[in-house]
Coordinates of C-alpha atoms in Angstrom, one line a residue:
X1 CA 125.9 128.5 183.3
X2 CA 128.4 128.2 185.9
X3 CA 126.0 128.4 189.1
X4 CA 125.7 126.9 192.1
X5 CA 122.2 128.2 193.6
X6 CA 120.5 127.1 197.0
X7 CA 117.6 124.5 197.0
X8 CA 115.1 125.5 199.9
X9 CA 116.7 127.2 202.9
X10 CA 120.4 125.4 202.1
X11 CA 123.0 128.0 201.5
X12 CA 125.1 127.6 198.6
X13 CA 127.3 129.8 196.1
X14 CA 125.3 131.7 192.8
X15 CA 127.7 133.1 190.2
X16 CA 126.1 135.2 188.3
X17 CA 128.1 135.1 184.6
X18 CA 127.3 136.4 181.3
X19 CA 129.0 134.3 178.6
X20 CA 129.2 130.3 179.4
X21 CA 128.3 129.0 175.6
X22 CA 127.9 130.2 172.0
X23 CA 124.6 129.4 170.8
X24 CA 123.1 129.0 167.3
X25 CA 122.2 132.3 166.1
X26 CA 119.4 133.3 164.4
X27 CA 118.2 133.0 160.9
X28 CA 118.4 135.9 158.3
X29 CA 118.3 139.8 159.6
X30 CA 115.9 142.2 158.8
X31 CA 115.1 146.1 159.6
X32 CA 112.9 146.6 163.0
X33 CA 111.1 149.4 161.3
X34 CA 108.6 147.5 159.4
X35 CA 106.9 145.3 161.8
X36 CA 104.3 147.1 163.7
X37 CA 103.1 147.5 160.0
X38 CA 102.6 144.1 159.5
X39 CA 100.8 144.3 162.7
X40 CA 98.2 146.4 161.3
X41 CA 94.0 146.0 161.6
X42 CA 92.7 143.8 159.1
X43 CA 90.2 145.3 157.7
X44 CA 88.7 143.2 155.7
X45 CA 87.9 140.4 158.6
X46 CA 85.7 141.5 161.7
X47 CA 86.8 138.0 163.1
X48 CA 90.2 138.1 163.6
X49 CA 92.3 140.0 165.9
X50 CA 95.8 140.8 165.3
X51 CA 98.3 141.3 168.3
X52 CA 102.0 141.3 169.5
X53 CA 103.8 139.4 171.6
X54 CA 106.9 140.1 172.6
X55 CA 109.7 138.2 175.7
X56 CA 112.4 139.6 177.5
X57 CA 115.1 137.6 179.6
X58 CA 116.9 137.9 182.9
X59 CA 115.8 141.6 184.6
X60 CA 115.5 143.6 187.6
X61 CA 116.7 146.2 189.6
X62 CA 118.6 145.9 192.9
X63 CA 121.9 145.7 193.9
X64 CA 122.7 142.5 196.0
X65 CA 122.0 142.2 199.9
X66 CA 120.8 145.8 199.8
X67 CA 118.3 145.1 203.1
X68 CA 116.3 148.6 202.1
X69 CA 116.2 149.3 198.7
X70 CA 115.5 153.1 198.0
X71 CA 113.3 153.7 195.2
X72 CA 115.1 155.4 192.6
X73 CA 112.9 154.7 189.2
X74 CA 116.3 152.9 187.9
X75 CA 114.4 150.5 185.8
X76 CA 112.5 152.6 183.8
X77 CA 115.2 154.8 183.1
X78 CA 117.3 152.5 181.7
X79 CA 114.7 150.9 179.8
X80 CA 114.0 154.6 178.3
X81 CA 117.9 154.8 177.4
X82 CA 117.4 151.3 175.9
X83 CA 114.3 152.2 174.0
X84 CA 113.0 155.5 174.5
X85 CA 110.3 155.0 171.9
X86 CA 109.5 151.8 173.1
X87 CA 109.0 150.5 169.8
X88 CA 110.1 146.6 171.0
X89 CA 107.1 147.0 173.4
X90 CA 103.6 145.4 171.9
X91 CA 100.4 144.7 172.9
X92 CA 101.5 141.3 175.4
X93 CA 104.9 142.1 176.4
X94 CA 106.8 139.5 178.8
X95 CA 109.6 139.9 181.2
X96 CA 111.1 138.2 183.3
X97 CA 111.9 139.3 187.1
X98 CA 114.7 137.9 188.8
X99 CA 114.8 139.2 192.3
X100 CA 112.5 139.2 195.5
X101 CA 110.0 142.0 196.3
X102 CA 109.9 144.2 198.9
X103 CA 110.9 147.3 201.0
X104 CA 113.4 145.7 203.7
X105 CA 114.6 142.5 204.7
X106 CA 116.2 141.2 208.3
X107 CA 117.7 138.2 206.8
X108 CA 119.1 137.1 203.6
X109 CA 119.8 133.7 202.5
X110 CA 123.7 134.2 202.8
X111 CA 125.6 137.0 203.8
X112 CA 127.4 139.4 201.7
X113 CA 130.5 137.8 199.7
X114 CA 132.2 138.1 196.0
X115 CA 130.7 135.1 195.5
X116 CA 127.0 135.1 196.6
X117 CA 124.5 137.4 195.5
X118 CA 120.9 138.4 197.1
X119 CA 118.2 140.7 195.4
X120 CA 115.6 143.1 196.5
X121 CA 113.8 145.1 194.5
X122 CA 111.4 148.2 195.9
X123 CA 108.2 147.4 194.5
X124 CA 107.9 150.8 192.8
X125 CA 110.2 149.5 190.6
X126 CA 108.2 146.7 189.5
X127 CA 105.1 148.7 189.1
X128 CA 107.5 151.4 186.7
X129 CA 107.8 148.2 184.9
X130 CA 104.1 147.5 184.6
X131 CA 103.7 151.2 183.3
X132 CA 106.2 151.1 180.4
X133 CA 103.7 147.9 178.8
X134 CA 104.9 144.8 180.4
X135 CA 101.8 143.1 181.2
X136 CA 102.9 139.4 181.8
X137 CA 105.1 139.1 184.1
X138 CA 107.3 136.2 185.2
X139 CA 108.6 135.7 189.4
X140 CA 109.1 132.5 189.9
X141 CA 113.2 131.6 190.0
X142 CA 116.4 131.4 192.1
X143 CA 116.0 134.7 193.6
X144 CA 112.7 134.6 194.6
X145 CA 113.6 133.2 198.0
X146 CA 116.5 135.5 198.5
X147 CA 114.9 137.3 201.6
X148 CA 114.5 134.4 204.4
X149 CA 112.6 136.5 207.2
X150 CA 111.2 139.9 206.9
X151 CA 108.0 141.8 208.5
X152 CA 106.7 141.7 205.1
X153 CA 106.7 138.3 204.9
X154 CA 109.1 135.6 204.9
X155 CA 110.6 134.2 201.2
X156 CA 108.2 134.3 198.2
X157 CA 105.0 135.3 200.7
X158 CA 107.1 138.6 201.0
X159 CA 107.1 139.2 197.2
X160 CA 103.4 137.9 197.2
X161 CA 102.3 140.6 199.4
X162 CA 102.9 142.8 197.0
X163 CA 102.0 141.3 193.8
X164 CA 98.5 141.4 195.4
X165 CA 98.7 145.2 195.9
X166 CA 99.9 145.4 192.1
X167 CA 97.1 142.9 190.8
X168 CA 94.3 145.0 192.8
X169 CA 95.4 148.3 190.9
X170 CA 96.2 146.5 187.2
X171 CA 93.9 143.8 186.5
X172 CA 95.0 144.0 183.1
X173 CA 98.3 142.0 184.0
X174 CA 99.4 139.1 184.9
X175 CA 102.0 138.1 187.5
X176 CA 102.7 134.4 188.3
X177 CA 105.0 132.8 190.0
X178 CA 104.2 133.2 193.7
X179 CA 101.1 132.6 195.8
X180 CA 99.3 132.2 199.2
X181 CA 97.5 128.7 198.0
X182 CA 98.2 126.7 195.1
X183 CA 95.2 127.1 193.2
X184 CA 95.7 130.7 192.3
X185 CA 98.4 129.4 189.5
X186 CA 98.3 129.2 186.7
X187 CA 97.2 133.2 186.0
X188 CA 94.5 133.6 183.4
X189 CA 93.8 137.2 182.4
X190 CA 92.1 138.7 179.6
X191 CA 94.8 141.3 177.7
X192 CA 93.4 144.6 176.2
X193 CA 95.0 144.8 173.2
X194 CA 94.4 147.5 169.7
X195 CA 92.2 145.3 168.5
X196 CA 89.9 143.4 170.7
X197 CA 90.6 141.2 174.0
X198 CA 93.4 138.4 174.0
X199 CA 92.7 135.6 176.7
X200 CA 95.9 134.1 178.3
X201 CA 96.7 131.3 180.5
X202 CA 100.4 132.1 182.2
X203 CA 102.3 130.6 184.5
X204 CA 106.0 131.5 185.7
X205 CA 107.8 128.6 187.4
X206 CA 111.3 127.4 188.8
X207 CA 113.0 124.1 187.9
X208 CA 114.5 123.6 191.0
X209 CA 113.3 123.5 194.7
X210 CA 112.2 121.6 197.3
X211 CA 108.7 120.9 198.4
X212 CA 109.2 123.5 201.2
X213 CA 111.2 125.7 199.3
X214 CA 108.2 125.4 196.6
X215 CA 105.6 126.0 199.6
X216 CA 104.6 129.5 197.9
X217 CA 106.7 129.4 194.8
X218 CA 105.5 127.8 191.6
X219 CA 107.7 125.0 190.6
X220 CA 108.0 122.7 188.1
X221 CA 107.9 119.7 190.8
X222 CA 104.3 120.8 191.4
X223 CA 103.6 121.7 187.6
X224 CA 101.4 118.5 187.0
X225 CA 98.8 119.8 190.1
X226 CA 97.9 123.1 187.4
X227 CA 98.5 121.4 183.7
X228 CA 94.5 120.8 183.3
X229 CA 94.1 124.9 183.1
X230 CA 96.6 124.5 179.6
X231 CA 94.1 122.2 177.6
X232 CA 92.0 125.4 177.2
X233 CA 93.1 126.0 173.5
X234 CA 90.8 129.0 173.6
X235 CA 93.6 131.2 175.3
X236 CA 97.1 131.7 174.2
X237 CA 98.8 129.3 176.5
X238 CA 102.4 130.9 177.9
X239 CA 104.7 129.1 180.3
X240 CA 108.2 130.8 181.7
X241 CA 110.2 128.3 183.2
X242 CA 113.5 129.4 184.6
X243 CA 116.7 126.7 185.7
X244 CA 119.7 126.9 188.0
X245 CA 122.2 124.6 186.7
X246 CA 123.1 122.4 183.5
X247 CA 121.2 119.4 184.7
X248 CA 118.0 121.8 185.6
X249 CA 118.5 123.7 182.1
X250 CA 118.5 120.2 180.3
X251 CA 115.1 119.8 181.9
X252 CA 113.8 123.1 181.5
X253 CA 113.9 122.1 177.7
X254 CA 112.3 118.9 177.9
X255 CA 109.5 119.9 180.0
X256 CA 108.6 123.0 177.6
X257 CA 109.4 120.6 174.4
X258 CA 106.9 117.8 176.0
X259 CA 104.1 120.4 176.5
X260 CA 104.3 122.0 173.1
X261 CA 104.2 118.1 171.4
X262 CA 101.5 117.4 173.8
X263 CA 99.6 120.7 172.7
X264 CA 99.6 121.9 176.1
X265 CA 101.8 125.5 175.4
X266 CA 101.6 127.6 172.4
X267 CA 104.9 129.8 174.0
X268 CA 107.1 128.3 176.0
X269 CA 110.5 130.5 177.2
X270 CA 113.4 129.6 179.5
X271 CA 115.7 131.7 181.8
X272 CA 118.6 130.6 183.9
X273 CA 121.9 130.3 181.3
X274 CA 122.3 134.5 181.3
X275 CA 122.9 134.1 177.5
X276 CA 120.9 133.8 174.5
X277 CA 119.9 130.2 172.6
X278 CA 117.9 129.7 169.1
X279 CA 114.5 130.7 169.0
X280 CA 112.6 128.0 167.3
X281 CA 109.5 127.3 165.4
X282 CA 107.7 123.9 166.3
X283 CA 105.4 122.9 163.7
X284 CA 102.5 120.4 165.2
X285 CA 99.2 119.2 163.9
X286 CA 97.6 122.6 166.2
X287 CA 99.3 125.3 164.3
X288 CA 103.1 126.6 164.8
X289 CA 104.7 127.4 168.1
X290 CA 107.7 129.2 170.0
X291 CA 110.4 127.4 171.6
X292 CA 112.5 130.2 173.2
X293 CA 114.9 127.9 176.0
X294 CA 116.8 131.0 177.0
X295 CA 116.4 134.7 176.3
X296 CA 120.0 135.6 177.9
X297 CA 119.7 139.0 179.9
X298 CA 118.1 142.3 180.1
X299 CA 118.2 145.4 182.1
X300 CA 119.6 144.0 185.7
X301 CA 122.3 146.0 187.0
X302 CA 123.9 143.6 189.2
X303 CA 124.4 141.2 185.9
X304 CA 127.7 141.0 184.4
X305 CA 128.0 142.2 180.7
X306 CA 126.8 139.8 178.2
X307 CA 126.6 140.7 174.6
X308 CA 124.9 137.3 173.5
X309 CA 121.1 138.7 174.0
X310 CA 117.8 138.1 172.7
X311 CA 114.1 139.3 172.6
X312 CA 111.6 137.6 170.8
X313 CA 109.2 139.6 168.9
X314 CA 106.0 137.8 167.3
X315 CA 102.6 138.6 165.7
X316 CA 100.0 136.3 166.3
X317 CA 96.0 136.2 165.0
X318 CA 93.2 135.4 167.4
X319 CA 89.8 134.1 165.9
X320 CA 87.3 135.3 168.2
X321 CA 84.9 132.8 166.2
X322 CA 86.5 130.0 166.2
X323 CA 88.6 130.8 169.2
X324 CA 92.0 129.7 167.9
X325 CA 95.7 131.6 167.6
X326 CA 97.5 131.2 164.9
X327 CA 101.7 132.5 164.5
X328 CA 101.9 134.7 161.9
X329 CA 105.5 136.1 162.5
X330 CA 108.3 135.7 164.7
X331 CA 111.9 138.0 165.5
X332 CA 114.7 138.1 167.7
X333 CA 115.9 141.7 168.8
X334 CA 119.8 141.2 169.3
X335 CA 120.6 143.2 172.0
X336 CA 123.6 143.8 174.2
X337 CA 123.9 144.2 177.9
X338 CA 126.4 145.4 180.8
X339 CA 124.6 145.4 183.7
X340 CA 121.6 147.6 183.3
X341 CA 122.5 149.5 179.8
X342 CA 121.4 147.7 177.4
X343 CA 121.8 148.5 173.3
X344 CA 119.7 147.1 170.5
X345 CA 121.5 145.3 167.6
X346 CA 118.9 144.3 165.5
X347 CA 116.7 142.2 164.4
X348 CA 116.6 138.7 163.1
X349 CA 113.8 137.2 161.2
X350 CA 113.1 133.7 163.0
X351 CA 109.7 133.0 161.1

């Protein structure tokens, strides 16, 4: 990545780019048509629930420095162009939402310039995303603090105030990354799937920021305070981290890898470089875990063209009696994006 971002309320330059480095490709390519057939109910077992988990990269719907965003249903329309029948979605669907949420902003972190970006998304765009089927949403990233001052709340509190309302209307949704009090993280939710309830623990955290910057946004520096919640192996544990430069991305990889090795998470997801990195399966004594350190971009009209993106598709089983999870299959969907227009380029087998 070639980005210089702000820490705290300090202003610096953020350059959103599409391609920076080449990444290892995924493995053998297969057809997408049989994916959900393999996730069909297992009639021979009343104890195991099979469910699908998907994950998409940096997303949002905003044009830079728009102080009063107008709702136009842009994200929903763009997703329907990408996948009219929603075949890429499953039971549990994660997305990294890389903007602040609100209807107006009095002061952005920077003035408009060719090299600075500040994103504010109308809350109805996020509600549309939920209506499409995204039910695990990460909100902690370098754009969470884009709006410094608003009557709706300053910084992450503006997003949080809308998240409160969305949560009350959607109890089956896990939104993480912004909070009023730190004890509100991580999010524990019981997700309804086709075959039954899947309990999850989910956190979205930013790899960067100072204590003041992270007062109302979950950051890696205060991740230790919530680690205890990730020791509950009876829940599917998902941690999504967002980096902002090479150093913080190296830390992102280290944190996710360590937490997998310590049996703290089942799925580790990274964002930040705006280009895909290899999806890896990590074998542990507790079973196979997923490490996806960068999915690249997805639908976002202000991101530059990037052909090398990936979405994760995986199939899991949850034994209701033993309260254990097992990874059955993992695949990557190759995606090419140019701002808000993305195209499915086929599926590759990972596991």
